[in-house]
Amino acid sequence: MRTTLQILIFLLAGVSSLKAQEQLTNGDFETGDLTGWTVSAVGGVDAGPDSCVENWRVEPSSTGICGIYVPEINPTSGTSAAFSSFDSNVANTEWILEQTVMLPATIINPIISFDFALNIDFALVANVTGPRELNVAFYTTGGTLIGDIFNDATFMNMDTLLVAYSQSIDVASLLTGLEGTNIVLRFTAIIPEISTGPGKSMVDNVS
């Protein structure tokens, strides 16, 4: 006959097996670098700190991103986050931050969550005709789009634009049939026009 203690142990083991499994590396960026992540660019070439033409990199604050021209952004938790200028001196630039994720053989209630913030001073320029855009998507390891997770193309204003939000998105429909394979989670800052306002953007708490 099983004792009460044995039954409790079995119940706890069952609960433990149902805990969410974190599939990302360094989603909180608290290693202080891009461990687990890679960066690349389409069009633009990173001109280095304080240039306002900067790809994603991990910093404790946004101070070194585009200097003092726009309000600062701090990590939403911890001491570090991934920052980008969200601006370029080359039209149709894409600043890309991505990580290859190994999916388990069984996927239960998959959720992608992240924090995002963006500050842009559009008042310093004119003739903005197209919005900058944040795109979050899954790709195959060969670079083929699996599907968009999140898209925000509302970043267009002729004044100071301050944006901050958190997202939690069910991605079960995108992952059906991909169990046990490797896929790529990609964050892309899309800049259609050159130098339409200095900016700072942040991604943190990716899970």
mmCIF file of C-alpha atoms in Angstrom:
data_model
loop_
_atom_site.group_PDB
_atom_site.id
_atom_site.type_symbol
_atom_site.label_atom_id
_atom_site.label_comp_id
_atom_site.label_asym_id
_atom_site.label_seq_id
_atom_site.Cartn_x
_atom_site.Cartn_y
_atom_site.Cartn_z
ATOM 1 C CA MET A 1 0.000 0.000 0.000
ATOM 2 C CA ARG A 2 1.350 3.423 -0.921
ATOM 3 C CA THR A 3 1.857 5.787 1.949
ATOM 4 C CA THR A 4 0.659 9.385 1.942
ATOM 5 C CA LEU A 5 4.282 10.487 1.513
ATOM 6 C CA GLN A 6 4.728 8.302 -1.575
ATOM 7 C CA ILE A 7 1.554 9.658 -3.143
ATOM 8 C CA LEU A 8 2.702 13.213 -2.439
ATOM 9 C CA ILE A 9 6.076 12.520 -4.077
ATOM 10 C CA PHE A 10 4.355 11.161 -7.205
ATOM 11 C CA LEU A 11 2.071 14.208 -7.363
ATOM 12 C CA LEU A 12 4.989 16.609 -7.011
ATOM 13 C CA ALA A 13 6.909 14.764 -9.727
ATOM 14 C CA GLY A 14 3.925 15.169 -12.035
ATOM 15 C CA VAL A 15 3.699 18.886 -11.369
ATOM 16 C CA SER A 16 7.436 19.286 -11.935
ATOM 17 C CA SER A 17 7.207 17.626 -15.339
ATOM 18 C CA LEU A 18 4.605 20.193 -16.423
ATOM 19 C CA LYS A 19 6.736 23.236 -15.634
ATOM 20 C CA ALA A 20 7.473 25.563 -18.528
ATOM 21 C CA GLN A 21 10.798 24.907 -20.194
ATOM 22 C CA GLU A 22 12.869 27.936 -21.179
ATOM 23 C CA GLN A 23 14.152 27.373 -24.715
ATOM 24 C CA LEU A 24 16.156 30.614 -25.046
ATOM 25 C CA THR A 25 19.666 31.417 -23.874
ATOM 26 C CA ASN A 26 20.301 34.747 -22.136
ATOM 27 C CA GLY A 27 16.809 36.080 -22.724
ATOM 28 C CA ASP A 28 17.327 38.575 -19.924
ATOM 29 C CA PHE A 29 20.767 39.668 -21.257
ATOM 30 C CA GLU A 30 22.138 39.542 -17.724
ATOM 31 C CA THR A 31 25.403 37.993 -18.904
ATOM 32 C CA GLY A 32 26.149 41.526 -20.088
ATOM 33 C CA ASP A 33 26.693 40.427 -23.684
ATOM 34 C CA LEU A 34 24.956 38.724 -26.593
ATOM 35 C CA THR A 35 25.514 35.162 -25.345
ATOM 36 C CA GLY A 36 23.203 32.925 -27.371
ATOM 37 C CA TRP A 37 22.324 35.675 -29.839
ATOM 38 C CA THR A 38 23.762 36.811 -33.170
ATOM 39 C CA VAL A 39 23.436 40.177 -34.884
ATOM 40 C CA SER A 40 23.485 41.000 -38.580
ATOM 41 C CA ALA A 41 22.364 43.817 -40.830
ATOM 42 C CA VAL A 42 20.765 44.474 -44.185
ATOM 43 C CA GLY A 43 21.755 47.758 -45.784
ATOM 44 C CA GLY A 44 23.178 49.588 -42.797
ATOM 45 C CA VAL A 45 26.687 49.377 -41.371
ATOM 46 C CA ASP A 46 27.084 49.886 -37.630
ATOM 47 C CA ALA A 47 29.041 53.116 -37.138
ATOM 48 C CA GLY A 48 29.763 52.505 -33.461
ATOM 49 C CA PRO A 49 28.768 54.053 -30.134
ATOM 50 C CA ASP A 50 26.994 57.439 -30.084
ATOM 51 C CA SER A 51 26.706 57.488 -33.881
ATOM 52 C CA CYS A 52 22.913 56.989 -34.094
ATOM 53 C CA VAL A 53 23.645 54.237 -36.643
ATOM 54 C CA GLU A 54 23.957 51.212 -34.398
ATOM 55 C CA ASN A 55 22.941 47.576 -34.544
ATOM 56 C CA TRP A 56 21.789 45.623 -31.480
ATOM 57 C CA ARG A 57 24.214 45.280 -28.593
ATOM 58 C CA VAL A 58 23.922 44.617 -24.864
ATOM 59 C CA GLU A 59 24.413 47.572 -22.531
ATOM 60 C CA PRO A 60 23.410 48.477 -18.952
ATOM 61 C CA SER A 61 21.567 51.539 -20.294
ATOM 62 C CA SER A 62 20.910 53.404 -23.547
ATOM 63 C CA THR A 63 23.411 56.181 -22.760
ATOM 64 C CA GLY A 64 25.915 54.950 -25.348
ATOM 65 C CA ILE A 65 23.239 54.607 -28.041
ATOM 66 C CA CYS A 66 22.947 57.783 -30.116
ATOM 67 C CA GLY A 67 24.397 59.976 -27.383
ATOM 68 C CA ILE A 68 22.208 62.432 -25.493
ATOM 69 C CA TYR A 69 19.818 63.348 -28.301
ATOM 70 C CA VAL A 70 16.750 61.437 -27.073
ATOM 71 C CA PRO A 71 15.441 60.363 -23.639
ATOM 72 C CA GLU A 72 17.159 57.413 -22.012
ATOM 73 C CA ILE A 73 15.759 53.873 -21.735
ATOM 74 C CA ASN A 74 16.620 51.566 -18.846
ATOM 75 C CA PRO A 75 16.341 47.753 -18.755
ATOM 76 C CA THR A 76 12.894 46.666 -17.605
ATOM 77 C CA SER A 77 14.503 44.296 -15.117
ATOM 78 C CA GLY A 78 18.033 43.425 -14.086
ATOM 79 C CA THR A 79 21.032 45.429 -15.165
ATOM 80 C CA SER A 80 21.305 44.858 -18.949
ATOM 81 C CA ALA A 81 19.224 44.786 -22.123
ATOM 82 C CA ALA A 82 19.716 44.763 -25.903
ATOM 83 C CA PHE A 83 19.757 48.260 -27.443
ATOM 84 C CA SER A 84 19.781 49.645 -30.992
ATOM 85 C CA SER A 85 19.652 53.138 -32.518
ATOM 86 C CA PHE A 86 16.581 52.251 -34.650
ATOM 87 C CA ASP A 87 17.966 54.715 -37.206
ATOM 88 C CA SER A 88 20.433 54.480 -40.089
ATOM 89 C CA ASN A 89 22.217 56.474 -42.775
ATOM 90 C CA VAL A 90 21.250 53.852 -45.379
ATOM 91 C CA ALA A 91 17.682 53.509 -46.641
ATOM 92 C CA ASN A 92 15.881 50.196 -46.044
ATOM 93 C CA THR A 93 18.205 49.131 -43.246
ATOM 94 C CA GLU A 94 17.377 46.128 -41.073
ATOM 95 C CA TRP A 95 19.104 45.692 -37.710
ATOM 96 C CA ILE A 96 18.678 41.982 -36.866
ATOM 97 C CA LEU A 97 18.915 40.250 -33.485
ATOM 98 C CA GLU A 98 18.279 36.501 -33.576
ATOM 99 C CA GLN A 99 18.734 33.188 -31.834
ATOM 100 C CA THR A 100 18.431 29.581 -32.986
ATOM 101 C CA VAL A 101 15.991 27.693 -30.760
ATOM 102 C CA MET A 102 15.760 23.902 -30.464
ATOM 103 C CA LEU A 103 12.100 22.946 -30.168
ATOM 104 C CA PRO A 104 11.185 19.983 -27.946
ATOM 105 C CA ALA A 105 9.572 16.872 -29.415
ATOM 106 C CA THR A 106 6.333 17.824 -27.673
ATOM 107 C CA ILE A 107 5.261 21.445 -27.584
ATOM 108 C CA ILE A 108 2.673 22.459 -24.977
ATOM 109 C CA ASN A 109 1.241 25.990 -24.823
ATOM 110 C CA PRO A 110 4.225 27.796 -26.399
ATOM 111 C CA ILE A 111 4.394 31.479 -25.481
ATOM 112 C CA ILE A 112 6.804 34.157 -26.703
ATOM 113 C CA SER A 113 7.124 37.139 -24.386
ATOM 114 C CA PHE A 114 9.337 40.236 -24.496
ATOM 115 C CA ASP A 115 9.595 43.859 -23.381
ATOM 116 C CA PHE A 116 10.156 46.629 -25.926
ATOM 117 C CA ALA A 117 10.811 50.362 -25.641
ATOM 118 C CA LEU A 118 11.530 52.992 -28.283
ATOM 119 C CA ASN A 119 12.334 56.708 -28.097
ATOM 120 C CA ILE A 120 12.684 58.780 -31.276
ATOM 121 C CA ASP A 121 12.947 62.539 -31.775
ATOM 122 C CA PHE A 122 11.278 63.098 -35.134
ATOM 123 C CA ALA A 123 11.133 66.865 -34.440
ATOM 124 C CA LEU A 124 14.766 67.231 -35.575
ATOM 125 C CA VAL A 125 13.964 66.257 -39.170
ATOM 126 C CA ALA A 126 11.253 66.532 -41.811
ATOM 127 C CA ASN A 127 9.706 64.677 -44.758
ATOM 128 C CA VAL A 128 9.088 61.378 -42.991
ATOM 129 C CA THR A 129 6.964 59.326 -45.384
ATOM 130 C CA GLY A 130 7.190 55.804 -43.974
ATOM 131 C CA PRO A 131 7.141 54.395 -40.435
ATOM 132 C CA ARG A 132 9.983 52.560 -38.806
ATOM 133 C CA GLU A 133 8.966 49.074 -37.841
ATOM 134 C CA LEU A 134 9.585 46.354 -35.272
ATOM 135 C CA ASN A 135 9.139 42.827 -36.589
ATOM 136 C CA VAL A 136 9.359 39.638 -34.546
ATOM 137 C CA ALA A 137 9.220 36.395 -36.519
ATOM 138 C CA PHE A 138 10.207 32.746 -36.766
ATOM 139 C CA TYR A 139 12.499 31.637 -39.583
ATOM 140 C CA THR A 140 13.974 28.316 -40.616
ATOM 141 C CA THR A 141 17.710 27.939 -40.069
ATOM 142 C CA GLY A 142 17.989 28.360 -43.846
ATOM 143 C CA GLY A 143 16.424 31.817 -43.684
ATOM 144 C CA THR A 144 12.887 31.062 -44.894
ATOM 145 C CA LEU A 145 10.097 32.870 -43.074
ATOM 146 C CA ILE A 146 7.908 30.553 -40.998
ATOM 147 C CA GLY A 147 5.586 33.304 -39.834
ATOM 148 C CA ASP A 148 5.326 36.667 -38.128
ATOM 149 C CA ILE A 149 4.857 36.667 -34.362
ATOM 150 C CA PHE A 150 4.442 40.414 -33.883
ATOM 151 C CA ASN A 151 4.639 43.507 -36.035
ATOM 152 C CA ASP A 152 4.459 47.192 -35.068
ATOM 153 C CA ALA A 153 4.667 49.704 -37.910
ATOM 154 C CA THR A 154 3.205 52.659 -36.020
ATOM 155 C CA PHE A 155 6.505 54.440 -35.382
ATOM 156 C CA MET A 156 5.888 57.578 -37.399
ATOM 157 C CA ASN A 157 5.503 61.005 -35.844
ATOM 158 C CA MET A 158 6.842 64.538 -36.285
ATOM 159 C CA ASP A 159 7.537 64.980 -32.600
ATOM 160 C CA THR A 160 9.155 62.982 -29.812
ATOM 161 C CA LEU A 161 7.825 59.435 -29.817
ATOM 162 C CA LEU A 162 8.063 57.430 -26.585
ATOM 163 C CA VAL A 163 6.880 53.805 -26.641
ATOM 164 C CA ALA A 164 7.114 51.071 -24.009
ATOM 165 C CA TYR A 165 5.181 47.808 -23.737
ATOM 166 C CA SER A 166 5.317 44.097 -22.950
ATOM 167 C CA GLN A 167 3.992 41.342 -25.187
ATOM 168 C CA SER A 168 3.007 37.743 -24.455
ATOM 169 C CA ILE A 169 1.961 35.855 -27.576
ATOM 170 C CA ASP A 170 0.703 32.305 -28.129
ATOM 171 C CA VAL A 171 2.690 30.852 -31.049
ATOM 172 C CA ALA A 172 1.209 27.349 -31.143
ATOM 173 C CA SER A 173 -0.217 27.800 -34.644
ATOM 174 C CA LEU A 174 3.189 28.795 -36.019
ATOM 175 C CA LEU A 175 5.008 25.821 -34.502
ATOM 176 C CA THR A 176 2.641 23.017 -35.497
ATOM 177 C CA GLY A 177 4.615 20.412 -37.428
ATOM 178 C CA LEU A 178 7.995 21.828 -36.362
ATOM 179 C CA GLU A 179 8.358 19.783 -33.174
ATOM 180 C CA GLY A 180 11.900 18.527 -32.611
ATOM 181 C CA THR A 181 13.485 20.915 -35.120
ATOM 182 C CA ASN A 182 15.647 24.014 -34.881
ATOM 183 C CA ILE A 183 14.106 27.381 -35.758
ATOM 184 C CA VAL A 184 15.275 30.989 -35.530
ATOM 185 C CA LEU A 185 13.605 33.679 -33.427
ATOM 186 C CA ARG A 186 14.367 37.045 -35.039
ATOM 187 C CA PHE A 187 13.855 40.635 -33.888
ATOM 188 C CA THR A 188 14.237 43.171 -36.708
ATOM 189 C CA ALA A 189 14.337 46.954 -36.501
ATOM 190 C CA ILE A 190 13.297 48.101 -39.982
ATOM 191 C CA ILE A 191 14.314 51.629 -41.044
ATOM 192 C CA PRO A 192 12.867 52.588 -44.461
ATOM 193 C CA GLU A 193 14.324 56.102 -44.686
ATOM 194 C CA ILE A 194 17.693 57.485 -43.689
ATOM 195 C CA SER A 195 18.239 59.749 -40.680
ATOM 196 C CA THR A 196 14.582 60.617 -40.073
ATOM 197 C CA GLY A 197 15.211 61.210 -36.387
ATOM 198 C CA PRO A 198 17.733 59.945 -33.824
ATOM 199 C CA GLY A 199 16.443 57.053 -31.748
ATOM 200 C CA LYS A 200 17.054 54.497 -29.060
ATOM 201 C CA SER A 201 15.282 51.132 -28.769
ATOM 202 C CA MET A 202 15.434 48.272 -26.288
ATOM 203 C CA VAL A 203 14.495 44.594 -26.134
ATOM 204 C CA ASP A 204 14.534 42.817 -22.759
ATOM 205 C CA ASN A 205 13.094 39.783 -20.952
ATOM 206 C CA VAL A 206 12.769 37.616 -24.080
ATOM 207 C CA SER A 207 11.321 34.244 -23.122
#
